[in-house]
Short mmCIF file of C-alpha atoms in Angstrom, two decimals:
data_model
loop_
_atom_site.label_atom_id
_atom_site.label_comp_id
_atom_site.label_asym_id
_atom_site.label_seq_id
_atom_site.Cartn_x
_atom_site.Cartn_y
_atom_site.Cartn_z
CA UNK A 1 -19.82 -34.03 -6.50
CA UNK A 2 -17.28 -34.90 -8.67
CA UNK A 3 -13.56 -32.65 -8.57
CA UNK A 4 -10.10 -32.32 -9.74
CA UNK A 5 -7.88 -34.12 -7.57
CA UNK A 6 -3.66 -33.25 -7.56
CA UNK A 7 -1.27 -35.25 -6.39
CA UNK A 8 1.08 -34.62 -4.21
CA UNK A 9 0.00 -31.84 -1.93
CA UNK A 10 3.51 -30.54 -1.74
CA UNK A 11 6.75 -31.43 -3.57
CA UNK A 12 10.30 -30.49 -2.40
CA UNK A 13 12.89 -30.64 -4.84
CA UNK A 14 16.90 -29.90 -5.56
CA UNK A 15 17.26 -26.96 -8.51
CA UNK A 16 17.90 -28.77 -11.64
CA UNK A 17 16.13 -32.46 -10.45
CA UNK A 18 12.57 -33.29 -12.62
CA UNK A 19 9.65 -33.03 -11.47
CA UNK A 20 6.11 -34.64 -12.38
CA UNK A 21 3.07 -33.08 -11.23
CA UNK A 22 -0.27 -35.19 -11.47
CA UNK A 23 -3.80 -34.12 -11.80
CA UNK A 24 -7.22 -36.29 -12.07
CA UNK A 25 -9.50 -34.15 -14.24
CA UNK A 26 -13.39 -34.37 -13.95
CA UNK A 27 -13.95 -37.95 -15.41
CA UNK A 28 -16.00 -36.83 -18.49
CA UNK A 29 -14.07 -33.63 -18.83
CA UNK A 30 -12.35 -32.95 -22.83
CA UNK A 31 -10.23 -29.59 -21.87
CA UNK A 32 -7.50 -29.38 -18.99
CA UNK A 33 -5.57 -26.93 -17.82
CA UNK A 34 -2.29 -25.98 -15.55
CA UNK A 35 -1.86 -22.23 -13.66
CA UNK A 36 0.45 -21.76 -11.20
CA UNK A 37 0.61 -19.25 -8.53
CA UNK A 38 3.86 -17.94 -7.34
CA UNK A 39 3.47 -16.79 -3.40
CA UNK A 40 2.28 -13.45 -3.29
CA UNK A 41 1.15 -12.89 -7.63
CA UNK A 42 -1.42 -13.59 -9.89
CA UNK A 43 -2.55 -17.00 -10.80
CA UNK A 44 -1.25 -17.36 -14.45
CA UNK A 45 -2.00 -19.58 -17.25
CA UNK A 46 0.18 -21.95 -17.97
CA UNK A 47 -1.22 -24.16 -20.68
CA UNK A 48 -4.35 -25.61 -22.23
CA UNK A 49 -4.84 -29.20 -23.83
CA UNK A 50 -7.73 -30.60 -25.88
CA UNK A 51 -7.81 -33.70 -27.99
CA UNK A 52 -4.30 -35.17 -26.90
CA UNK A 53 -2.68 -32.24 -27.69
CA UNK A 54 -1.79 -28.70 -26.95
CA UNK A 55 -4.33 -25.93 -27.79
CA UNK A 56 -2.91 -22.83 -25.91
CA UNK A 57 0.09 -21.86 -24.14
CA UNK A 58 1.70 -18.89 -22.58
CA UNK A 59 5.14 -17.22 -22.51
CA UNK A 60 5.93 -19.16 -19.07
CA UNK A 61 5.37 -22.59 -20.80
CA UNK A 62 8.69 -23.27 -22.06
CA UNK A 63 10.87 -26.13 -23.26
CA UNK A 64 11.82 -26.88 -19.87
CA UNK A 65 7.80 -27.77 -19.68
CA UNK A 66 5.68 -29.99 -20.93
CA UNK A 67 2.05 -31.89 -20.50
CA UNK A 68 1.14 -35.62 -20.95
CA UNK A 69 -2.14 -37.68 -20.55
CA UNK A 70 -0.45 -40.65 -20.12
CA UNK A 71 -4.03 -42.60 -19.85
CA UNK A 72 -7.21 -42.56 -20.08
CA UNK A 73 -7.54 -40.71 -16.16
CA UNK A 74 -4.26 -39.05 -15.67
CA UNK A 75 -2.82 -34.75 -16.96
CA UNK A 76 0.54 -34.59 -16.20
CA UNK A 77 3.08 -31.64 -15.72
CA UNK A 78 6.20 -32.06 -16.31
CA UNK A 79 9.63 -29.84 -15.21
CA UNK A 80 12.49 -30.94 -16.52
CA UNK A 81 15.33 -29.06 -15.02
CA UNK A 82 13.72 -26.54 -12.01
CA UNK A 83 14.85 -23.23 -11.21
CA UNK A 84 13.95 -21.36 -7.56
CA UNK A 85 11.73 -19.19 -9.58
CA UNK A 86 9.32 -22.49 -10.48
CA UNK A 87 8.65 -22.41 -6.94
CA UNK A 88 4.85 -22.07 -6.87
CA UNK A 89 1.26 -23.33 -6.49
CA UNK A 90 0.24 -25.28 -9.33
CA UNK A 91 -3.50 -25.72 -10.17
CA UNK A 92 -4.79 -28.34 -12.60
CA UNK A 93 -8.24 -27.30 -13.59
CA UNK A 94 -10.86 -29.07 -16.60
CA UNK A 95 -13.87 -28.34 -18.47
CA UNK A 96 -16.51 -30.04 -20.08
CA UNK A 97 -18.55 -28.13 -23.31
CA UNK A 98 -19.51 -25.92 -20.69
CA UNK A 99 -17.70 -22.38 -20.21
CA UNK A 100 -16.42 -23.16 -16.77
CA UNK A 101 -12.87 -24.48 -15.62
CA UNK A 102 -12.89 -26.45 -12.21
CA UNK A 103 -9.80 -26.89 -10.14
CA UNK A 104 -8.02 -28.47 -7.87
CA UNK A 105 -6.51 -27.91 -4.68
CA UNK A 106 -2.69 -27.11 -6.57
CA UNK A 107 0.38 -29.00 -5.27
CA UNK A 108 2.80 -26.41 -3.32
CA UNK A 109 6.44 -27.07 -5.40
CA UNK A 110 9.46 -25.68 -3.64
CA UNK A 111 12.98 -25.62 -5.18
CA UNK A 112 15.62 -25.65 -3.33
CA UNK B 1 -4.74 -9.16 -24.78
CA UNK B 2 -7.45 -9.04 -21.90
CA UNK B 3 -6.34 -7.98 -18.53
CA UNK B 4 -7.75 -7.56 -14.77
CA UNK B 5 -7.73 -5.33 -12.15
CA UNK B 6 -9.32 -5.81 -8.69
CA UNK B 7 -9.25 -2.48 -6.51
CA UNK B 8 -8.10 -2.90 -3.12
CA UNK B 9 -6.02 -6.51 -2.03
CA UNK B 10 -7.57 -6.54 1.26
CA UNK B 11 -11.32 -5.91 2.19
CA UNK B 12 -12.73 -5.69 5.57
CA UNK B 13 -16.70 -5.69 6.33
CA UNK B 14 -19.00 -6.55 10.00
CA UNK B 15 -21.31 -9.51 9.84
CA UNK B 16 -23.84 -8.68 8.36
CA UNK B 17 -23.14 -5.76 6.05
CA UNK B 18 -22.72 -5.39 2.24
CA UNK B 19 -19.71 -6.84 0.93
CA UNK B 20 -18.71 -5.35 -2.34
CA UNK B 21 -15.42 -6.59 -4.16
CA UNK B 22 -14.47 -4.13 -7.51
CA UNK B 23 -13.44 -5.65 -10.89
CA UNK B 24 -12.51 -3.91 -14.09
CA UNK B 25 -11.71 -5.66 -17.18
CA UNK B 26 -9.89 -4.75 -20.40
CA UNK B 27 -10.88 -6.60 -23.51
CA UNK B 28 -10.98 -5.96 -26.95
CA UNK B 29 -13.99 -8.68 -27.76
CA UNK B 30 -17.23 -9.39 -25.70
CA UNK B 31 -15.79 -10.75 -21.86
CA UNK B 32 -16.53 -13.98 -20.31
CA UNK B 33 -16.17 -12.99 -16.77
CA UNK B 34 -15.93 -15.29 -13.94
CA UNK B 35 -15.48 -14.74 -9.93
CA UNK B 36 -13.47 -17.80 -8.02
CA UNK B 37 -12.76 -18.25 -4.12
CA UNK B 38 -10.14 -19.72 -2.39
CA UNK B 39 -10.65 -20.95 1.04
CA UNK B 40 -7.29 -21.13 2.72
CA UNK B 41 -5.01 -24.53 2.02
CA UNK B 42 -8.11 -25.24 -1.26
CA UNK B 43 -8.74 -24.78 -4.74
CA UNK B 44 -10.36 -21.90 -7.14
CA UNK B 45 -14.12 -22.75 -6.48
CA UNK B 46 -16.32 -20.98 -8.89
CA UNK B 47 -18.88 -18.35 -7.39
CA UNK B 48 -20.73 -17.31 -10.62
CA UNK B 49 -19.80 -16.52 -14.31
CA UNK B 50 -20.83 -14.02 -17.07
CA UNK B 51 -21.30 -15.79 -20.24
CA UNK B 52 -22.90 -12.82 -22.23
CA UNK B 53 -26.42 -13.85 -21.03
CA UNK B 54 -28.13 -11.83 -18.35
CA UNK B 55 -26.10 -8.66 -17.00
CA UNK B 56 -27.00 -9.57 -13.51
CA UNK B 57 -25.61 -12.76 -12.33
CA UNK B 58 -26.50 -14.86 -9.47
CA UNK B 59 -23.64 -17.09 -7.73
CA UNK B 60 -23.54 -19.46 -4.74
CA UNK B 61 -23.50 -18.52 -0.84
CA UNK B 62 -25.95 -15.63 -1.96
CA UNK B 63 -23.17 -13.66 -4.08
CA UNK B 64 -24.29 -11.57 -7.35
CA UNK B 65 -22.14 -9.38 -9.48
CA UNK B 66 -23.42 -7.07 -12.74
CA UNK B 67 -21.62 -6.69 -15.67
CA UNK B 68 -21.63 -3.38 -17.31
CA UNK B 69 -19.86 -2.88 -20.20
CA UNK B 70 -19.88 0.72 -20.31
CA UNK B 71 -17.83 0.59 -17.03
CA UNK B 72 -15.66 -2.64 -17.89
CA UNK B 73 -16.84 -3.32 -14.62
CA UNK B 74 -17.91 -6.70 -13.09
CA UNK B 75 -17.95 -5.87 -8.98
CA UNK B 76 -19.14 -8.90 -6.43
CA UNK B 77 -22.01 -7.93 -3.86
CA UNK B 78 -23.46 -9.67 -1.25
CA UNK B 79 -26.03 -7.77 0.78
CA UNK B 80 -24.96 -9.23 4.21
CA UNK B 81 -21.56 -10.97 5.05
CA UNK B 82 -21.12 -13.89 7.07
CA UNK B 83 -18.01 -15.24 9.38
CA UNK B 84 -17.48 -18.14 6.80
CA UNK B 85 -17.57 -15.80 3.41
CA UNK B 86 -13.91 -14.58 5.20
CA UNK B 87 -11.78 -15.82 2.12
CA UNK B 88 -9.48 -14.91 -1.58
CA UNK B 89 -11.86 -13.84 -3.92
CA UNK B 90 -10.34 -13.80 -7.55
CA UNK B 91 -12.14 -11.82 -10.71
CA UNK B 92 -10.88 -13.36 -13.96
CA UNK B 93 -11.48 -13.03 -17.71
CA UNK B 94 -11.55 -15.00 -20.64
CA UNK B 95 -12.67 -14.46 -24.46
CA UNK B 96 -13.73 -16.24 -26.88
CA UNK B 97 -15.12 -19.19 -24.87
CA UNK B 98 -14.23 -19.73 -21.04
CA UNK B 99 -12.62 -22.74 -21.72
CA UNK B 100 -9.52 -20.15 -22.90
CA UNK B 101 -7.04 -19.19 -20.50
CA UNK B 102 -8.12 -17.23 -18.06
CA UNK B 103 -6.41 -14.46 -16.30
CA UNK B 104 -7.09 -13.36 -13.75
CA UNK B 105 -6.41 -10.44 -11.00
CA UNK B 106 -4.07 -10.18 -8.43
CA UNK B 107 -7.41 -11.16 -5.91
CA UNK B 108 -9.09 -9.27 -2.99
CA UNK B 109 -8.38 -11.10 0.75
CA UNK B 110 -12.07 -10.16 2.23
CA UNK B 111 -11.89 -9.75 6.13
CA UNK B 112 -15.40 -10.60 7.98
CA UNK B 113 -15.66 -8.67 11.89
CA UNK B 114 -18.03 -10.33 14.17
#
């Protein structure tokens, strides 16, 4: 069965370094997705993206983020300058016409 | 804006009897409702979804949950827990579609006794 893959599992960073986060959305997916998870709290939207570009976003999604599909396989998230409170799970999720987000497993990003 | 609440983080049951995980919603437009679990170190896997169909919804591993709006409620059943349903279980809501953001609730940690 076909799933969201993430890549890496867990990323350890310095505050203030950048960091890319990488996702492999359901092949014949359209919509993607990013959540994060800070230990111990809700899973919260992040942002949405739809036809190379962004459709929805929350408060959290800031300048210091952004999102990419660099090709025709790859949803990228990037942090530009990390703070200790970006320390989280991160979940990638996509959908096809259907109404039903899949996810991944999340990469575990501490800042240190 | 649509919110979540699950009643009660952390749920324990025996093999074998009725598991029942509460959900209310808040939403000013017709719900899409949608239950996830989380095995430890995986994903969000879906479990079943309210999509303004039938009220009654059937998921995987032998879950169901009901949606009734007069309650804002959409609670998880199972008639008869099992060692491996031990898990996160997550209730979250979208509108419009359910390709909008979802959020979701703060999750119920569901404790299965042998």
């Amino acid at each position: 069965e076909p799933e969201v893959t993430q890549t890496p599992s867990h990323q350890v960073t310095q505050m203030g370094q950048e960091v890319i986060l990488r996702c492999v959305p359901i092949s014949n997916h359209l919509y993607f997705y990013w959540y994060r998870q800070i230990l111990g709290q809700k899973v919260e939207f992040l942002v949405s993206f739809y036809n190379n570009e962004i459709s929805e976003k929350s408060e959290i999604f800031d300048d210091q983020f952004s999102v990419e599909r660099p090709d025709g396989s790859n949803f990228t998230l990037k942090i530009r300058s990390t703070k200790l409170e970006d320390s989280a799970m991160y979940f990638c999720a996509s959908s096809d016409t259907t109404d039903t987000q899949y996810f991944g497993p999340g990469t575990r990003l501490t800042v240190l | 804006a649509q919110s979540v609440t699950q009643l009660g983080s952390h749920v324990s049951v025996s093999e074998g009897a009725l598991v029942l995980l509460r959900c209310n919603y808040s939403s000013s437009v017709p719900p899409y409702l949608f239950w996830y679990v989380q095995y430890p170190n995986q994903g969000l896997q879906l479990l079943l979804k309210y999509t303004s169909a039938a009220t009654l919804v059937k998921g995987i591993n032998g879950f169901e949950a009901e949606f009734k709006k007069s309650e804002t409620s959409f609670h998880l059943t199972k008639p008869s827990a099992h060692m491996s349903d031990a898990a996160e279980y997550f209730c979250a809501v979208s509108v419009g579609t359910g390709r909008r953001a979802l959020t979701f609730g703060s999750g119920t940690r569901l404790q299965v006794q042998p």
